[in-house]
mmCIF file of C-alpha atoms in Angstrom:
data_model
loop_
_atom_site.group_PDB
_atom_site.id
_atom_site.type_symbol
_atom_site.label_atom_id
_atom_site.label_comp_id
_atom_site.label_asym_id
_atom_site.label_seq_id
_atom_site.Cartn_x
_atom_site.Cartn_y
_atom_site.Cartn_z
ATOM 1 C CA MET W 1 108.220 20.210 135.597
ATOM 2 C CA THR W 2 104.771 20.076 137.158
ATOM 3 C CA ASN W 3 101.851 18.269 135.591
ATOM 4 C CA GLN W 4 100.123 21.610 135.017
ATOM 5 C CA LEU W 5 103.141 23.007 133.190
ATOM 6 C CA SER W 6 103.447 19.805 131.174
ATOM 7 C CA GLY W 7 99.824 20.158 130.135
ATOM 8 C CA THR W 8 100.345 23.779 129.146
ATOM 9 C CA LEU W 9 103.436 22.910 127.153
ATOM 10 C CA GLN W 10 101.677 20.043 125.418
ATOM 11 C CA LYS W 11 98.803 22.347 124.435
ATOM 12 C CA LEU W 12 101.258 24.878 123.053
ATOM 13 C CA ARG W 13 103.059 22.143 121.114
ATOM 14 C CA LYS W 14 99.772 21.075 119.523
ATOM 15 C CA GLN W 15 99.002 24.671 118.532
ATOM 16 C CA LEU W 16 102.398 25.160 116.959
ATOM 17 C CA GLU W 17 102.245 21.829 115.148
ATOM 18 C CA SER W 18 98.780 22.648 113.843
ATOM 19 C CA ARG W 19 99.861 26.039 112.526
ATOM 20 C CA THR W 20 103.036 24.603 111.038
ATOM 21 C CA GLY W 21 101.055 21.859 109.319
ATOM 22 C CA LYS W 22 98.560 24.390 107.965
ATOM 23 C CA ALA W 23 101.325 26.562 106.507
ATOM 24 C CA ILE W 24 102.909 23.516 104.876
ATOM 25 C CA ILE W 25 99.580 22.572 103.305
ATOM 26 C CA ASP W 26 98.547 26.103 102.288
ATOM 27 C CA TYR W 27 101.789 26.646 100.376
ATOM 28 C CA ASN W 28 102.547 23.024 99.420
ATOM 29 C CA MET W 29 105.925 23.313 101.100
ATOM 30 C CA ILE W 30 106.777 19.621 101.420
ATOM 31 C CA GLU W 31 105.935 16.863 98.940
ATOM 32 C CA ASP W 32 106.446 13.131 98.755
ATOM 33 C CA GLY W 33 110.110 12.223 98.286
ATOM 34 C CA ASP W 34 111.506 15.609 99.324
ATOM 35 C CA VAL W 35 114.852 15.895 101.062
ATOM 36 C CA VAL W 36 114.627 18.867 103.407
ATOM 37 C CA LEU W 37 117.722 20.577 104.766
ATOM 38 C CA VAL W 38 116.698 22.108 108.121
ATOM 39 C CA CYS W 39 118.941 25.034 109.020
ATOM 40 C CA CYS W 40 119.614 25.120 112.756
ATOM 41 C CA SER W 41 121.462 28.062 114.279
ATOM 42 C CA GLY W 42 121.008 27.138 117.918
ATOM 43 C CA GLY W 43 118.307 29.755 118.453
ATOM 44 C CA LYS W 44 114.752 29.269 119.684
ATOM 45 C CA ASP W 45 113.222 29.462 116.198
ATOM 46 C CA SER W 46 115.347 26.782 114.550
ATOM 47 C CA TYR W 47 115.035 24.399 117.514
ATOM 48 C CA THR W 48 111.254 24.778 117.294
ATOM 49 C CA LEU W 49 111.302 24.357 113.518
ATOM 50 C CA LEU W 50 113.179 21.068 113.781
ATOM 51 C CA SER W 51 110.840 19.826 116.504
ATOM 52 C CA MET W 52 107.742 20.656 114.447
ATOM 53 C CA LEU W 53 109.053 19.023 111.263
ATOM 54 C CA MET W 54 110.129 15.858 113.061
ATOM 55 C CA ALA W 55 106.716 15.559 114.712
ATOM 56 C CA LEU W 56 104.838 16.105 111.451
ATOM 57 C CA GLN W 57 107.142 13.687 109.632
ATOM 58 C CA GLN W 58 105.954 10.909 111.930
ATOM 59 C CA ARG W 59 102.274 11.456 111.056
ATOM 60 C CA ALA W 60 102.377 12.549 107.432
ATOM 61 C CA PRO W 61 101.044 10.097 104.821
ATOM 62 C CA ILE W 62 103.916 11.187 102.562
ATOM 63 C CA LYS W 63 107.577 10.260 102.957
ATOM 64 C CA PHE W 64 110.246 12.940 103.188
ATOM 65 C CA LYS W 65 113.728 13.071 104.652
ATOM 66 C CA LEU W 66 115.073 15.646 107.119
ATOM 67 C CA ILE W 67 118.733 16.590 107.421
ATOM 68 C CA ALA W 68 119.656 19.040 110.168
ATOM 69 C CA MET W 69 122.471 21.456 109.391
ATOM 70 C CA ASN W 70 124.435 23.901 111.500
ATOM 71 C CA LEU W 71 126.919 26.412 110.165
ATOM 72 C CA ASP W 72 129.722 26.895 112.671
ATOM 73 C CA GLN W 73 130.814 30.443 111.800
ATOM 74 C CA LYS W 74 133.757 30.296 114.224
ATOM 75 C CA GLN W 75 132.447 32.950 116.562
ATOM 76 C CA PRO W 76 134.704 33.255 119.609
ATOM 77 C CA GLY W 77 133.381 31.139 122.451
ATOM 78 C CA PHE W 78 130.923 29.224 120.256
ATOM 79 C CA PRO W 79 130.105 25.955 122.085
ATOM 80 C CA ALA W 80 130.752 23.639 119.139
ATOM 81 C CA GLU W 81 129.691 20.484 120.991
ATOM 82 C CA ILE W 82 126.113 21.534 121.825
ATOM 83 C CA LEU W 83 124.355 21.016 118.497
ATOM 84 C CA PRO W 84 126.109 17.763 117.496
ATOM 85 C CA ASN W 85 125.189 16.310 120.876
ATOM 86 C CA TYR W 86 121.619 17.541 120.549
ATOM 87 C CA PHE W 87 121.193 16.174 117.005
ATOM 88 C CA ALA W 88 122.683 12.846 118.060
ATOM 89 C CA SER W 89 120.220 12.634 120.960
ATOM 90 C CA LEU W 90 117.362 13.001 118.461
ATOM 91 C CA GLY W 91 118.749 10.366 116.140
ATOM 92 C CA ILE W 92 118.461 12.692 113.140
ATOM 93 C CA ASP W 93 120.862 12.816 110.219
ATOM 94 C CA TYR W 94 122.900 16.022 110.521
ATOM 95 C CA ARG W 95 125.859 17.950 109.176
ATOM 96 C CA ILE W 96 128.054 20.524 110.913
ATOM 97 C CA ILE W 97 129.671 22.847 108.379
ATOM 98 C CA GLU W 98 132.657 24.858 109.570
ATOM 99 C CA ALA W 99 133.412 28.163 107.817
ATOM 100 C CA ASP W 100 134.998 31.233 109.374
ATOM 101 C CA THR W 101 132.483 33.782 108.135
ATOM 102 C CA TYR W 102 132.753 35.579 111.483
ATOM 103 C CA SER W 103 136.243 36.886 110.715
ATOM 104 C CA ILE W 104 135.181 37.987 107.230
ATOM 105 C CA VAL W 105 132.210 39.938 108.584
ATOM 106 C CA LYS W 106 134.220 41.578 111.352
ATOM 107 C CA ASP W 107 136.941 42.521 108.867
ATOM 108 C CA LYS W 108 134.630 43.954 106.202
ATOM 109 C CA ILE W 109 131.995 45.716 108.318
ATOM 110 C CA PRO W 110 133.077 48.833 110.274
ATOM 111 C CA ALA W 111 132.418 48.875 114.003
ATOM 112 C CA GLY W 112 128.903 50.034 114.810
ATOM 113 C CA LYS W 113 127.474 49.115 111.403
ATOM 114 C CA THR W 114 124.947 46.311 110.989
ATOM 115 C CA THR W 115 126.421 43.012 109.887
ATOM 116 C CA CYS W 116 123.251 41.227 108.756
ATOM 117 C CA SER W 117 123.486 41.847 105.016
ATOM 118 C CA LEU W 118 126.990 40.449 104.489
ATOM 119 C CA CYS W 119 126.514 37.711 107.085
ATOM 120 C CA SER W 120 123.299 36.576 105.401
ATOM 121 C CA ARG W 121 124.886 36.450 101.949
ATOM 122 C CA LEU W 122 127.808 34.386 103.195
ATOM 123 C CA ARG W 123 125.556 31.974 105.084
ATOM 124 C CA ARG W 124 123.189 31.669 102.148
ATOM 125 C CA GLY W 125 125.950 30.629 99.761
ATOM 126 C CA ILE W 126 127.212 27.956 102.148
ATOM 127 C CA ILE W 127 123.705 26.634 102.824
ATOM 128 C CA TYR W 128 122.903 26.394 99.101
ATOM 129 C CA ARG W 129 126.170 24.586 98.393
ATOM 130 C CA THR W 130 125.560 22.149 101.238
ATOM 131 C CA ALA W 131 122.020 21.445 100.067
ATOM 132 C CA LYS W 132 123.330 20.647 96.605
ATOM 133 C CA GLU W 133 126.028 18.332 97.974
ATOM 134 C CA LEU W 134 123.477 16.457 100.105
ATOM 135 C CA GLY W 135 120.850 16.206 97.386
ATOM 136 C CA ALA W 136 118.342 18.320 99.313
ATOM 137 C CA ASN W 137 115.714 19.974 97.122
ATOM 138 C CA LYS W 138 114.095 21.975 99.950
ATOM 139 C CA ILE W 139 115.742 24.268 102.496
ATOM 140 C CA ALA W 140 113.742 24.977 105.663
ATOM 141 C CA LEU W 141 114.386 28.185 107.588
ATOM 142 C CA GLY W 142 113.074 29.169 111.021
ATOM 143 C CA HIS W 143 111.531 32.540 110.148
ATOM 144 C CA HIS W 144 108.129 33.018 111.763
ATOM 145 C CA ARG W 145 105.039 35.199 111.412
ATOM 146 C CA ASP W 146 106.623 38.210 113.121
ATOM 147 C CA ASP W 147 109.696 38.050 110.876
ATOM 148 C CA MET W 148 107.466 38.193 107.808
ATOM 149 C CA VAL W 149 105.478 41.170 109.109
ATOM 150 C CA HIS W 150 108.575 43.047 110.271
ATOM 151 C CA THR W 151 110.182 42.554 106.850
ATOM 152 C CA LEU W 152 107.132 44.112 105.212
ATOM 153 C CA PHE W 153 107.507 47.266 107.299
ATOM 154 C CA LEU W 154 111.278 47.370 106.790
ATOM 155 C CA ASN W 155 110.798 47.375 103.027
ATOM 156 C CA LEU W 156 107.864 49.777 103.233
ATOM 157 C CA LEU W 157 109.401 52.359 105.569
ATOM 158 C CA PHE W 158 113.080 52.119 104.651
ATOM 159 C CA GLY W 159 113.193 50.555 101.181
ATOM 160 C CA GLY W 160 110.217 52.064 99.386
ATOM 161 C CA LYS W 161 108.860 48.665 98.378
ATOM 162 C CA LEU W 162 105.694 46.789 99.232
ATOM 163 C CA LYS W 163 107.526 43.511 99.767
ATOM 164 C CA ALA W 164 107.690 41.037 102.634
ATOM 165 C CA MET W 165 109.325 37.695 103.397
ATOM 166 C CA PRO W 166 107.532 34.971 101.405
ATOM 167 C CA PRO W 167 106.667 31.609 102.963
ATOM 168 C CA LYS W 168 108.161 29.873 99.930
ATOM 169 C CA LEU W 169 110.593 30.933 97.209
ATOM 170 C CA VAL W 170 112.956 29.634 94.539
ATOM 171 C CA THR W 171 116.664 30.319 95.086
ATOM 172 C CA ASP W 172 118.434 32.655 92.665
ATOM 173 C CA ASP W 173 120.331 29.750 91.112
ATOM 174 C CA LYS W 174 117.031 27.897 90.528
ATOM 175 C CA ALA W 175 118.432 24.852 92.331
ATOM 176 C CA HIS W 176 116.322 24.787 95.490
ATOM 177 C CA ILE W 177 113.067 25.874 97.078
ATOM 178 C CA VAL W 178 113.302 27.694 100.402
ATOM 179 C CA ILE W 179 110.407 27.123 102.797
ATOM 180 C CA ARG W 180 109.392 28.803 106.049
ATOM 181 C CA PRO W 181 107.076 26.337 107.823
ATOM 182 C CA LEU W 182 106.706 28.589 110.903
ATOM 183 C CA ALA W 183 105.043 31.299 108.789
ATOM 184 C CA TYR W 184 101.832 31.144 110.874
ATOM 185 C CA CYS W 185 103.559 30.844 114.265
ATOM 186 C CA ALA W 186 103.881 33.817 116.598
ATOM 187 C CA GLU W 187 107.319 34.582 117.988
ATOM 188 C CA SER W 188 105.888 34.851 121.508
ATOM 189 C CA ASP W 189 104.525 31.295 121.282
ATOM 190 C CA ILE W 190 107.843 30.006 119.942
ATOM 191 C CA ALA W 191 109.684 31.705 122.810
ATOM 192 C CA LYS W 192 107.351 30.135 125.394
ATOM 193 C CA PHE W 193 107.743 26.723 123.789
ATOM 194 C CA ALA W 194 111.533 26.996 123.683
ATOM 195 C CA ARG W 195 111.643 27.940 127.360
ATOM 196 C CA GLY W 196 109.387 25.038 128.268
ATOM 197 C CA MET W 197 111.492 22.609 126.245
ATOM 198 C CA ASP W 198 114.666 23.992 127.837
ATOM 199 C CA TYR W 199 116.533 23.982 124.546
ATOM 200 C CA PRO W 200 120.320 24.564 124.818
ATOM 201 C CA LEU W 201 120.170 28.012 123.188
ATOM 202 C CA ILE W 202 123.293 29.451 121.593
ATOM 203 C CA PRO W 203 123.310 33.275 121.357
ATOM 204 C CA CYS W 204 124.704 35.078 118.302
ATOM 205 C CA ASN W 205 127.022 37.993 119.035
ATOM 206 C CA LEU W 206 126.788 39.384 115.521
ATOM 207 C CA CYS W 207 123.225 40.351 114.548
ATOM 208 C CA GLY W 208 121.744 39.440 117.919
ATOM 209 C CA SER W 209 123.770 42.114 119.686
ATOM 210 C CA GLN W 210 122.821 45.048 117.452
ATOM 211 C CA GLU W 211 119.843 46.638 119.141
ATOM 212 C CA ASN W 212 120.082 49.804 117.026
ATOM 213 C CA MET W 213 119.162 48.010 113.823
ATOM 214 C CA GLN W 214 116.157 49.155 111.805
ATOM 215 C CA ARG W 215 114.628 45.707 112.285
ATOM 216 C CA GLN W 216 114.772 46.171 116.044
ATOM 217 C CA LYS W 217 112.982 49.509 115.689
ATOM 218 C CA VAL W 218 110.244 47.873 113.628
ATOM 219 C CA ARG W 219 110.001 45.082 116.211
ATOM 220 C CA GLU W 220 109.480 47.627 118.982
ATOM 221 C CA MET W 221 106.894 49.473 116.885
ATOM 222 C CA MET W 222 104.842 46.310 116.316
ATOM 223 C CA GLN W 223 105.150 45.242 119.951
ATOM 224 C CA ASP W 224 103.764 48.619 120.973
ATOM 225 C CA TRP W 225 100.886 48.345 118.508
ATOM 226 C CA ASP W 226 100.073 44.809 119.658
ATOM 227 C CA ARG W 227 100.015 45.957 123.274
ATOM 228 C CA ARG W 228 97.665 48.838 122.527
ATOM 229 C CA TYR W 229 95.606 47.133 119.824
ATOM 230 C CA PRO W 230 95.923 43.340 120.225
ATOM 231 C CA GLY W 231 96.043 41.359 117.001
ATOM 232 C CA ARG W 232 97.749 43.931 114.769
ATOM 233 C CA THR W 233 100.558 41.585 113.707
ATOM 234 C CA GLU W 234 97.996 38.948 112.776
ATOM 235 C CA ALA W 235 96.009 41.555 110.840
ATOM 236 C CA VAL W 236 99.076 42.477 108.796
ATOM 237 C CA LEU W 237 99.803 38.809 108.063
ATOM 238 C CA THR W 238 96.222 38.413 106.869
ATOM 239 C CA ALA W 239 96.659 41.483 104.653
ATOM 240 C CA LEU W 240 99.646 39.838 102.982
ATOM 241 C CA GLN W 241 97.269 37.076 101.887
ATOM 242 C CA ASN W 242 94.555 39.478 100.681
ATOM 243 C CA VAL W 243 96.222 41.790 98.166
ATOM 244 C CA VAL W 244 94.028 44.035 95.981
ATOM 245 C CA PRO W 245 96.276 45.290 93.118
ATOM 246 C CA SER W 246 93.571 47.625 91.761
ATOM 247 C CA HIS W 247 93.769 49.614 94.999
ATOM 248 C CA LEU W 248 97.519 50.073 95.101
ATOM 249 C CA GLY W 249 99.518 51.909 92.437
ATOM 250 C CA ASP W 250 101.720 49.484 90.526
ATOM 251 C CA ASN W 251 101.103 49.704 86.771
ATOM 252 C CA ALA W 252 102.785 46.335 86.313
ATOM 253 C CA LEU W 253 100.181 44.629 88.513
ATOM 254 C CA PHE W 254 97.126 46.582 87.376
ATOM 255 C CA ASP W 255 96.584 48.462 84.114
ATOM 256 C CA PHE W 256 95.690 51.891 85.481
ATOM 257 C CA ARG W 257 96.535 53.581 82.160
ATOM 258 C CA GLY W 258 94.155 51.315 80.296
ATOM 259 C CA LEU W 259 91.389 51.578 82.914
ATOM 260 C CA THR W 260 87.925 52.044 81.363
ATOM 261 C CA LEU W 261 84.360 51.833 82.550
ATOM 262 C CA ASP W 262 84.370 48.204 81.431
ATOM 263 C CA THR W 263 87.470 47.175 83.380
ATOM 264 C CA PRO W 264 86.515 44.555 85.995
ATOM 265 C CA VAL W 265 87.566 45.488 89.521
ATOM 266 C CA SER W 266 86.846 43.640 92.739
ATOM 267 C CA GLU W 267 85.748 46.495 94.983
ATOM 268 C CA GLY W 268 85.741 49.831 93.171
ATOM 269 C CA ASP W 269 85.026 52.873 95.298
ATOM 270 C CA ILE W 270 83.110 50.907 97.948
ATOM 271 C CA ALA W 271 86.523 50.116 99.398
ATOM 272 C CA PHE W 272 86.546 53.632 100.812
ATOM 273 C CA ASP W 273 83.142 53.440 102.500
ATOM 274 C CA SER W 274 83.102 53.566 106.274
ATOM 275 C CA VAL W 275 83.282 49.988 107.535
ATOM 276 C CA ASP W 276 83.687 48.205 110.830
ATOM 277 C CA TYR W 277 87.082 46.547 110.647
ATOM 278 C CA PRO W 278 87.283 43.112 112.275
ATOM 279 C CA VAL W 279 89.166 42.713 115.528
ATOM 280 C CA PHE W 280 92.022 40.269 115.095
ATOM 281 C CA SER W 281 93.199 38.156 117.974
ATOM 282 C CA ALA W 282 95.508 35.177 117.956
ATOM 283 C CA LEU W 283 95.402 32.985 114.859
ATOM 284 C CA PRO W 284 92.613 30.451 115.426
ATOM 285 C CA VAL W 285 93.859 26.916 115.762
ATOM 286 C CA GLN W 286 92.491 24.777 112.977
ATOM 287 C CA GLN W 287 92.696 21.075 112.507
ATOM 288 C CA THR W 288 95.641 20.212 110.313
ATOM 289 C CA PRO W 289 94.489 19.115 106.820
ATOM 290 C CA ALA W 290 94.399 15.502 105.770
ATOM 291 C CA CYS W 291 97.993 15.139 104.615
ATOM 292 C CA MET W 292 99.189 16.234 108.070
ATOM 293 C CA PRO W 293 96.971 14.259 110.488
ATOM 294 C CA PRO W 294 95.859 16.106 113.639
ATOM 295 C CA VAL W 295 97.877 15.826 116.816
ATOM 296 C CA SER W 296 96.487 13.080 118.990
#
């Protein structure tokens, strides 16, 4: 690796760490004394997630524990030695959980149909059980900014709901909090970082091989929009943080039936005036707040 490439990679690392730290602070994802189970699939996102959390752990004024976890789903040809060797090289506490969910998915889902729904439910149950056994109160997943935006459009276009992938949520059994520290990180930056770090990537031949999925179609749509109008994905992410219930249509969020001349609203009909919309580019890098000291 040349010095120039090393410098580029180091700059990218600082950007990703800064954005990860900002997301953690904005949503109070990690607190003093937390035990965080970091789910690692062997893909670019989870490798980057683990790297970011380990780096921030070293500088944070709070103390929290990280436990890396991989679920070996018994996919044919899965290189079972790669992740244990990688975790051991980092010196991090880790667990490898073996469960043949691959056979269950292949048996239950007809050929040509998407496997993600069943696969996700099976994985989720195993992850939650493992977190409970290890005493982890937080579960960190490697979903990034693009995943959150794509989920919004999936629900909007195919599910009839204005719902995305939240950066933080409580599990259905109320036992854990799931966090997504890469919520502000672009997939393209994560991919560049993973290539530069030369992570030992492990492909998935279940969901990763299904290019006809609706999510793939949404991905292609957003890639096209970002090519033609740079910054669209970032604009949508910003919109998720600037919701105006009075200008949607959900009676549970805003009392349209009880609307009177005295009802306070934030924008009224000026929201429909002709305005110059801002041009969004890449998320500006900000100094990480005090509880996550800046990268030196």
